[in-house]
Amino acid sequence: MIQNNKKDYILMLLRKLQTDRTLKKTEFVELLKNRELIEDELFQVSKEIHVKNFHRKVYVRGLIEISSYCGNDCYYCGIRRSNLNAKRYRLSADEIFEQVRFGTSLGFKSFVLQGGEDPGFSDETLIEIIKEIKKINPQTAITLSVGEKSFETLKAYKEAGADRFLLRHETRNKEHYYKLHPSDMDQDFRLHMLEDLKKLGYQTGSGIMVGSPHQTEENIAEDLLFLRKLNPEMIGIGPFVPATGTPFENEVSGSAELTVFILAVLRIMFPHANIPATTSLATLSKTARDRAIEIAANVYMPNLTPTYRRREYNLYNDKACFEVEAAENLKQLGKIIEGIGSELVMDRGDYSE
């Protein structure tokens, strides 16, 4: 009887989430702690919203990892500056243009330039690269994921042709933030930068790692409320995966199943947001990746980094980047997407309501 009453309460929270697109912090915590009671019902609600708004389409973005150098020392990241095991590289402009041309020949209309906060990769260089990509493929949308930047730099990127920017906030809770990052990093700057991106008209992305060390359900609830307030056009979340040569190398990976549950919650909260099935999720579980695409995720990012550099951009162990995660295997990916009832499309996939 007590279990039935508990399920009724959690189902009430699901209905409230569906109606209000948010919950109170304590209610999110209850939802997360009792997810096994209503997982099927929540997945069904998420899937209905997902299919209604995206018609089973999955948009592809060509991911080009431009530099494995980073000036930061985040405790979880495989390319942190103190990791002596990390292999370092920095793509030249010509290498990036070659991959854009290759991606364009495959039909890509959206590219993601991702890299560490590399002091040797100047803002001026990136601005010129953005301009040239727009010349190579005038139809393309360019997403940047290159870490923390000033308002003036973000404005210059936007004027050069950048359309989107992804900056995971990682965690809203300050105490948790400094369990994941050294004290010389500024959480307030990161959060303020997300506001700057919105002001500048970027399609803005944020998100978290699920199951990062020291994370609690209360932390996740705070993150969901932060995202509700930010109202991003893109939301990127994936499970924590440990990386060799970091303080967290012996920690346990995050849960792929919890990640999929949170993706479904986010789809209910943000019916129109672009939500990727991330590489980290595919690294832990192909089944979870497919489930995410079925019920919540409408974006996939095949890897377009030159094959001779892919393994060197090693944010975490055993990163999936050579099988269906590789751009050259697009046909194989398309068949997998079709097999779960969806369709791979090469459109820009801009945010729209």
CSV table of C-alpha atoms in Angstrom, one decimal:
chain,number,residue,atom,x,y,z
A,1,MET,CA,0.0,0.0,0.0
A,2,ILE,CA,2.8,2.4,0.9
A,3,GLN,CA,4.5,1.6,-2.4
A,4,ASN,CA,1.3,2.3,-4.3
A,5,ASN,CA,0.9,5.6,-2.5
A,6,LYS,CA,4.5,6.5,-3.4
A,7,LYS,CA,3.9,5.7,-7.1
A,8,ASP,CA,0.8,7.8,-7.1
A,9,TYR,CA,2.7,10.7,-5.8
A,10,ILE,CA,5.5,10.3,-8.3
A,11,LEU,CA,3.0,10.0,-11.1
A,12,MET,CA,1.5,13.2,-9.9
A,13,LEU,CA,4.9,14.8,-10.1
A,14,LEU,CA,5.2,13.6,-13.7
A,15,ARG,CA,1.9,15.1,-14.6
A,16,LYS,CA,3.0,18.4,-13.0
A,17,LEU,CA,6.2,18.3,-14.9
A,18,GLN,CA,4.3,17.7,-18.1
A,19,THR,CA,2.0,20.7,-17.4
A,20,ASP,CA,4.4,23.2,-15.9
A,21,ARG,CA,7.7,22.1,-17.6
A,22,THR,CA,9.4,22.3,-14.2
A,23,LEU,CA,9.2,21.2,-10.5
A,24,LYS,CA,10.4,22.4,-7.2
A,25,LYS,CA,13.8,21.2,-6.1
A,26,THR,CA,12.4,18.8,-3.6
A,27,GLU,CA,10.1,17.4,-6.2
A,28,PHE,CA,12.9,16.8,-8.7
A,29,VAL,CA,14.8,15.0,-6.0
A,30,GLU,CA,11.8,12.7,-5.3
A,31,LEU,CA,11.4,12.1,-9.0
A,32,LEU,CA,15.1,11.1,-9.4
A,33,LYS,CA,15.2,8.9,-6.3
A,34,ASN,CA,12.0,7.0,-7.3
A,35,ARG,CA,12.6,6.9,-11.0
A,36,GLU,CA,12.2,3.1,-11.2
A,37,LEU,CA,8.5,3.6,-10.2
A,38,ILE,CA,7.5,5.7,-13.2
A,39,GLU,CA,10.3,5.2,-15.8
A,40,ASP,CA,8.0,3.6,-18.4
A,41,GLU,CA,5.4,6.3,-18.0
A,42,LEU,CA,8.0,9.1,-18.1
A,43,PHE,CA,9.6,7.6,-21.2
A,44,GLN,CA,6.2,7.4,-23.0
A,45,VAL,CA,5.5,11.1,-22.2
A,46,SER,CA,9.0,12.1,-23.4
A,47,LYS,CA,8.7,10.1,-26.6
A,48,GLU,CA,5.3,11.6,-27.5
A,49,ILE,CA,6.7,15.1,-27.1
A,50,HIS,CA,9.9,14.1,-29.0
A,51,VAL,CA,8.0,12.6,-32.0
A,52,LYS,CA,5.5,15.4,-32.1
A,53,ASN,CA,8.2,18.1,-32.4
A,54,PHE,CA,10.9,16.3,-34.4
A,55,HIS,CA,9.0,13.7,-36.4
A,56,ARG,CA,11.7,11.1,-35.6
A,57,LYS,CA,14.4,13.2,-37.3
A,58,VAL,CA,18.0,13.1,-36.0
A,59,TYR,CA,20.2,16.0,-37.1
A,60,VAL,CA,23.9,15.4,-37.7
A,61,ARG,CA,26.7,17.8,-36.7
A,62,GLY,CA,30.2,17.1,-37.9
A,63,LEU,CA,32.5,17.2,-34.9
A,64,ILE,CA,36.0,18.6,-35.4
A,65,GLU,CA,38.3,18.5,-32.4
A,66,ILE,CA,40.7,21.3,-33.1
A,67,SER,CA,43.1,21.2,-30.1
A,68,SER,CA,43.9,18.9,-27.2
A,69,TYR,CA,45.9,21.6,-25.4
A,70,CYS,CA,44.2,23.1,-22.5
A,71,GLY,CA,45.2,25.7,-19.9
A,72,ASN,CA,42.7,24.5,-17.3
A,73,ASP,CA,43.2,21.7,-14.8
A,74,CYS,CA,39.7,20.3,-14.3
A,75,TYR,CA,40.0,17.1,-12.2
A,76,TYR,CA,37.8,14.9,-14.5
A,77,CYS,CA,39.2,15.9,-17.9
A,78,GLY,CA,41.8,13.8,-19.8
A,79,ILE,CA,43.3,16.8,-21.6
A,80,ARG,CA,43.8,18.8,-18.3
A,81,ARG,CA,47.1,20.7,-18.3
A,82,SER,CA,48.7,18.5,-15.6
A,83,ASN,CA,48.0,15.2,-17.4
A,84,LEU,CA,51.4,14.1,-18.6
A,85,ASN,CA,49.8,11.1,-20.3
A,86,ALA,CA,47.8,13.3,-22.7
A,87,LYS,CA,49.0,13.5,-26.3
A,88,ARG,CA,48.8,17.1,-27.6
A,89,TYR,CA,48.0,18.4,-31.0
A,90,ARG,CA,46.7,21.6,-32.5
A,91,LEU,CA,45.0,21.4,-36.0
A,92,SER,CA,46.2,23.9,-38.6
A,93,ALA,CA,43.7,26.0,-40.4
A,94,ASP,CA,44.3,24.0,-43.5
A,95,GLU,CA,43.6,20.7,-41.7
A,96,ILE,CA,40.3,22.1,-40.4
A,97,PHE,CA,39.3,23.4,-43.9
A,98,GLU,CA,40.1,19.9,-45.3
A,99,GLN,CA,37.7,18.3,-42.9
A,100,VAL,CA,35.0,20.9,-43.6
A,101,ARG,CA,35.3,20.2,-47.3
A,102,PHE,CA,35.2,16.4,-46.6
A,103,GLY,CA,32.1,16.9,-44.4
A,104,THR,CA,30.5,19.2,-47.0
A,105,SER,CA,31.0,16.5,-49.6
A,106,LEU,CA,29.1,14.1,-47.4
A,107,GLY,CA,26.2,16.5,-47.0
A,108,PHE,CA,26.9,18.1,-43.6
A,109,LYS,CA,25.4,21.5,-43.0
A,110,SER,CA,26.5,21.9,-39.4
A,111,PHE,CA,29.9,21.7,-37.9
A,112,VAL,CA,31.1,21.8,-34.3
A,113,LEU,CA,34.6,23.1,-33.5
A,114,GLN,CA,35.6,21.7,-30.1
A,115,GLY,CA,38.8,22.1,-28.2
A,116,GLY,CA,40.5,22.8,-24.9
A,117,GLU,CA,41.2,26.3,-23.8
A,118,ASP,CA,44.3,26.4,-25.8
A,119,PRO,CA,46.5,29.5,-25.2
A,120,GLY,CA,48.3,28.8,-28.5
A,121,PHE,CA,45.1,28.9,-30.5
A,122,SER,CA,44.5,32.6,-30.8
A,123,ASP,CA,41.0,34.2,-31.0
A,124,GLU,CA,42.2,36.0,-34.2
A,125,THR,CA,43.0,32.6,-35.8
A,126,LEU,CA,39.7,31.1,-34.9
A,127,ILE,CA,37.8,34.2,-36.3
A,128,GLU,CA,39.6,33.8,-39.6
A,129,ILE,CA,38.7,30.0,-39.6
A,130,ILE,CA,35.1,30.8,-38.9
A,131,LYS,CA,35.0,33.2,-41.9
A,132,GLU,CA,36.6,30.7,-44.2
A,133,ILE,CA,34.3,27.9,-43.2
A,134,LYS,CA,31.4,30.1,-44.2
A,135,LYS,CA,33.0,30.6,-47.6
A,136,ILE,CA,33.5,26.9,-48.1
A,137,ASN,CA,30.0,26.0,-47.0
A,138,PRO,CA,27.7,29.1,-46.9
A,139,GLN,CA,24.8,27.1,-45.7
A,140,THR,CA,26.5,25.7,-42.7
A,141,ALA,CA,25.8,26.4,-39.1
A,142,ILE,CA,28.9,26.7,-36.9
A,143,THR,CA,28.9,25.6,-33.3
A,144,LEU,CA,31.9,26.5,-31.0
A,145,SER,CA,32.8,24.6,-27.9
A,146,VAL,CA,36.2,26.2,-26.9
A,147,GLY,CA,35.7,27.1,-23.3
A,148,GLU,CA,35.4,30.4,-21.5
A,149,LYS,CA,35.7,33.6,-23.4
A,150,SER,CA,35.1,37.3,-22.8
A,151,PHE,CA,32.0,39.1,-24.1
A,152,GLU,CA,34.1,41.0,-26.7
A,153,THR,CA,35.6,37.7,-28.0
A,154,LEU,CA,32.2,36.1,-28.2
A,155,LYS,CA,30.9,39.1,-30.1
A,156,ALA,CA,33.8,38.9,-32.6
A,157,TYR,CA,33.1,35.2,-33.1
A,158,LYS,CA,29.4,35.9,-33.7
A,159,GLU,CA,30.2,38.7,-36.2
A,160,ALA,CA,32.6,36.3,-38.0
A,161,GLY,CA,29.7,33.8,-38.5
A,162,ALA,CA,29.5,31.6,-35.5
A,163,ASP,CA,25.9,30.5,-34.9
A,164,ARG,CA,26.0,28.4,-31.7
A,165,PHE,CA,28.1,28.0,-28.6
A,166,LEU,CA,28.2,25.0,-26.2
A,167,LEU,CA,29.4,25.6,-22.7
A,168,ARG,CA,28.4,23.1,-20.1
A,169,HIS,CA,27.9,24.7,-16.8
A,170,GLU,CA,28.9,21.3,-15.3
A,171,THR,CA,27.2,21.9,-11.9
A,172,ARG,CA,25.3,24.8,-10.5
A,173,ASN,CA,26.2,24.0,-6.9
A,174,LYS,CA,29.3,26.0,-5.9
A,175,GLU,CA,30.6,23.4,-3.4
A,176,HIS,CA,30.3,20.6,-6.0
A,177,TYR,CA,31.9,22.8,-8.6
A,178,TYR,CA,35.0,23.2,-6.6
A,179,LYS,CA,35.2,19.5,-6.0
A,180,LEU,CA,35.5,19.1,-9.8
A,181,HIS,CA,37.7,22.1,-10.5
A,182,PRO,CA,40.7,23.8,-9.0
A,183,SER,CA,40.3,27.1,-7.0
A,184,ASP,CA,41.8,29.2,-9.8
A,185,MET,CA,38.7,28.6,-11.9
A,186,ASP,CA,35.8,31.0,-11.6
A,187,GLN,CA,32.3,29.5,-11.6
A,188,ASP,CA,30.6,32.9,-11.6
A,189,PHE,CA,32.4,33.8,-14.8
A,190,ARG,CA,31.2,30.6,-16.5
A,191,LEU,CA,27.6,31.2,-15.5
A,192,HIS,CA,27.8,34.8,-16.5
A,193,MET,CA,29.2,33.8,-19.9
A,194,LEU,CA,26.1,31.7,-20.6
A,195,GLU,CA,24.0,34.9,-20.1
A,196,ASP,CA,26.4,36.8,-22.5
A,197,LEU,CA,25.8,34.1,-25.1
A,198,LYS,CA,22.1,34.6,-24.9
A,199,LYS,CA,22.4,38.4,-25.1
A,200,LEU,CA,24.6,38.1,-28.2
A,201,GLY,CA,22.0,35.9,-30.0
A,202,TYR,CA,23.8,32.6,-30.0
A,203,GLN,CA,21.9,29.4,-30.0
A,204,THR,CA,23.2,28.6,-26.5
A,205,GLY,CA,24.0,25.2,-25.1
A,206,SER,CA,24.7,24.0,-21.6
A,207,GLY,CA,24.6,20.8,-19.6
A,208,ILE,CA,26.2,18.5,-17.0
A,209,MET,CA,28.0,15.2,-16.5
A,210,VAL,CA,25.7,12.6,-14.9
A,211,GLY,CA,27.3,10.7,-12.1
A,212,SER,CA,30.4,13.0,-11.7
A,213,PRO,CA,32.2,12.4,-8.4
A,214,HIS,CA,30.5,13.8,-5.3
A,215,GLN,CA,27.3,14.5,-7.3
A,216,THR,CA,24.0,14.1,-5.4
A,217,GLU,CA,20.3,14.1,-6.5
A,218,GLU,CA,20.1,17.5,-5.0
A,219,ASN,CA,22.8,18.8,-7.2
A,220,ILE,CA,21.0,17.4,-10.3
A,221,ALA,CA,17.8,19.1,-9.2
A,222,GLU,CA,19.6,22.4,-8.9
A,223,ASP,CA,21.0,21.9,-12.4
A,224,LEU,CA,17.6,21.2,-13.8
A,225,LEU,CA,16.3,24.4,-12.2
A,226,PHE,CA,19.3,26.3,-13.5
A,227,LEU,CA,18.6,25.1,-17.1
A,228,ARG,CA,14.9,26.0,-16.7
A,229,LYS,CA,16.0,29.6,-15.9
A,230,LEU,CA,18.6,29.8,-18.6
A,231,ASN,CA,16.2,28.3,-21.2
A,232,PRO,CA,19.0,27.1,-23.6
A,233,GLU,CA,18.4,26.1,-27.2
A,234,MET,CA,20.8,23.1,-26.8
A,235,ILE,CA,21.3,20.8,-23.9
A,236,GLY,CA,24.3,18.5,-23.8
A,237,ILE,CA,24.5,15.9,-21.0
A,238,GLY,CA,26.3,12.6,-20.8
A,239,PRO,CA,27.6,10.2,-18.2
A,240,PHE,CA,30.9,10.8,-16.4
A,241,VAL,CA,33.6,8.5,-17.8
A,242,PRO,CA,36.9,8.4,-15.9
A,243,ALA,CA,40.1,9.5,-17.7
A,244,THR,CA,43.6,8.1,-17.1
A,245,GLY,CA,46.0,10.6,-15.6
A,246,THR,CA,43.4,12.6,-13.7
A,247,PRO,CA,42.5,12.7,-10.0
A,248,PHE,CA,39.3,10.8,-10.8
A,249,GLU,CA,40.9,8.1,-12.9
A,250,ASN,CA,39.7,5.4,-10.5
A,251,GLU,CA,36.2,6.7,-10.0
A,252,VAL,CA,33.2,4.7,-11.2
A,253,SER,CA,31.5,5.8,-14.4
A,254,GLY,CA,28.2,7.5,-14.3
A,255,SER,CA,25.0,5.6,-15.0
A,256,ALA,CA,23.9,5.4,-18.6
A,257,GLU,CA,20.4,4.5,-17.4
A,258,LEU,CA,20.2,7.6,-15.2
A,259,THR,CA,21.5,9.7,-18.1
A,260,VAL,CA,18.7,8.5,-20.3
A,261,PHE,CA,16.1,9.2,-17.6
A,262,ILE,CA,17.4,12.8,-17.2
A,263,LEU,CA,17.4,13.2,-21.0
A,264,ALA,CA,13.7,12.2,-21.0
A,265,VAL,CA,13.0,14.7,-18.2
A,266,LEU,CA,14.8,17.4,-20.2
A,267,ARG,CA,12.8,16.6,-23.3
A,268,ILE,CA,9.6,17.2,-21.3
A,269,MET,CA,11.0,20.4,-19.9
A,270,PHE,CA,12.3,21.7,-23.2
A,271,PRO,CA,10.1,20.3,-26.1
A,272,HIS,CA,12.0,22.1,-28.8
A,273,ALA,CA,15.6,22.1,-27.6
A,274,ASN,CA,18.3,20.4,-29.6
A,275,ILE,CA,19.5,17.5,-27.4
A,276,PRO,CA,22.3,15.3,-28.6
A,277,ALA,CA,22.9,11.6,-27.9
A,278,THR,CA,26.5,12.2,-26.7
A,279,THR,CA,29.7,10.3,-27.4
A,280,SER,CA,30.2,9.5,-23.7
A,281,LEU,CA,26.7,7.8,-23.6
A,282,ALA,CA,27.6,5.8,-26.7
A,283,THR,CA,31.0,4.9,-25.1
A,284,LEU,CA,29.2,3.3,-22.1
A,285,SER,CA,26.2,1.8,-23.8
A,286,LYS,CA,25.1,1.6,-27.4
A,287,THR,CA,21.7,0.4,-26.1
A,288,ALA,CA,21.3,3.5,-24.0
A,289,ARG,CA,22.4,5.7,-26.9
A,290,ASP,CA,19.6,4.1,-29.1
A,291,ARG,CA,17.1,4.5,-26.3
A,292,ALA,CA,18.0,8.2,-25.9
A,293,ILE,CA,17.4,8.7,-29.6
A,294,GLU,CA,14.1,6.9,-29.5
A,295,ILE,CA,12.6,9.0,-26.7
A,296,ALA,CA,14.5,12.3,-26.3
A,297,ALA,CA,17.7,13.0,-28.4
A,298,ASN,CA,17.4,14.6,-31.8
A,299,VAL,CA,21.1,15.3,-32.6
A,300,TYR,CA,24.1,13.1,-33.3
A,301,MET,CA,27.6,14.3,-33.8
A,302,PRO,CA,29.7,12.0,-36.0
A,303,ASN,CA,33.4,12.6,-35.6
A,304,LEU,CA,35.1,14.5,-38.4
A,305,THR,CA,38.5,15.0,-36.7
A,306,PRO,CA,41.3,13.7,-38.9
A,307,THR,CA,41.7,10.0,-38.2
A,308,TYR,CA,45.3,10.4,-37.2
A,309,ARG,CA,44.3,12.7,-34.4
A,310,ARG,CA,41.1,11.2,-33.0
A,311,ARG,CA,42.5,9.1,-30.3
A,312,GLU,CA,44.7,12.0,-29.1
A,313,TYR,CA,41.6,14.1,-28.1
A,314,ASN,CA,41.1,11.8,-25.2
A,315,LEU,CA,38.7,13.5,-22.7
A,316,TYR,CA,38.0,10.1,-21.1
A,317,ASN,CA,38.9,6.5,-21.5
A,318,ASP,CA,37.8,4.3,-24.5
A,319,LYS,CA,36.1,7.2,-26.3
A,320,ALA,CA,33.9,6.0,-29.2
A,321,CYS,CA,35.1,7.7,-32.3
A,322,PHE,CA,35.9,5.1,-35.0
A,323,GLU,CA,32.8,3.0,-35.5
A,324,VAL,CA,29.3,4.5,-36.2
A,325,GLU,CA,30.6,7.6,-34.3
A,326,ALA,CA,32.9,8.3,-37.3
A,327,ALA,CA,31.7,10.6,-40.1
A,328,GLU,CA,33.1,8.2,-42.7
A,329,ASN,CA,30.6,5.6,-41.5
A,330,LEU,CA,27.6,7.8,-42.0
A,331,LYS,CA,25.7,5.1,-44.0
A,332,GLN,CA,26.1,2.6,-41.2
A,333,LEU,CA,24.9,5.2,-38.7
A,334,GLY,CA,21.9,5.9,-40.9
A,335,LYS,CA,20.9,2.2,-40.8
A,336,ILE,CA,21.2,2.1,-37.1
A,337,ILE,CA,19.0,5.2,-36.7
A,338,GLU,CA,16.5,3.7,-39.2
A,339,GLY,CA,16.5,0.5,-37.1
A,340,ILE,CA,15.2,2.3,-34.1
A,341,GLY,CA,12.5,4.0,-36.1
A,342,SER,CA,14.2,7.4,-36.8
A,343,GLU,CA,15.6,9.2,-39.8
A,344,LEU,CA,19.1,10.7,-40.2
A,345,VAL,CA,18.9,14.1,-41.8
A,346,MET,CA,21.6,16.5,-43.0
A,347,ASP,CA,19.8,19.8,-42.4
A,348,ARG,CA,21.2,22.6,-40.2
A,349,GLY,CA,18.6,21.7,-37.6
A,350,ASP,CA,18.3,25.2,-36.1
A,351,TYR,CA,16.3,25.7,-32.9
A,352,SER,CA,12.7,26.7,-33.6
A,353,GLU,CA,9.4,26.6,-31.7
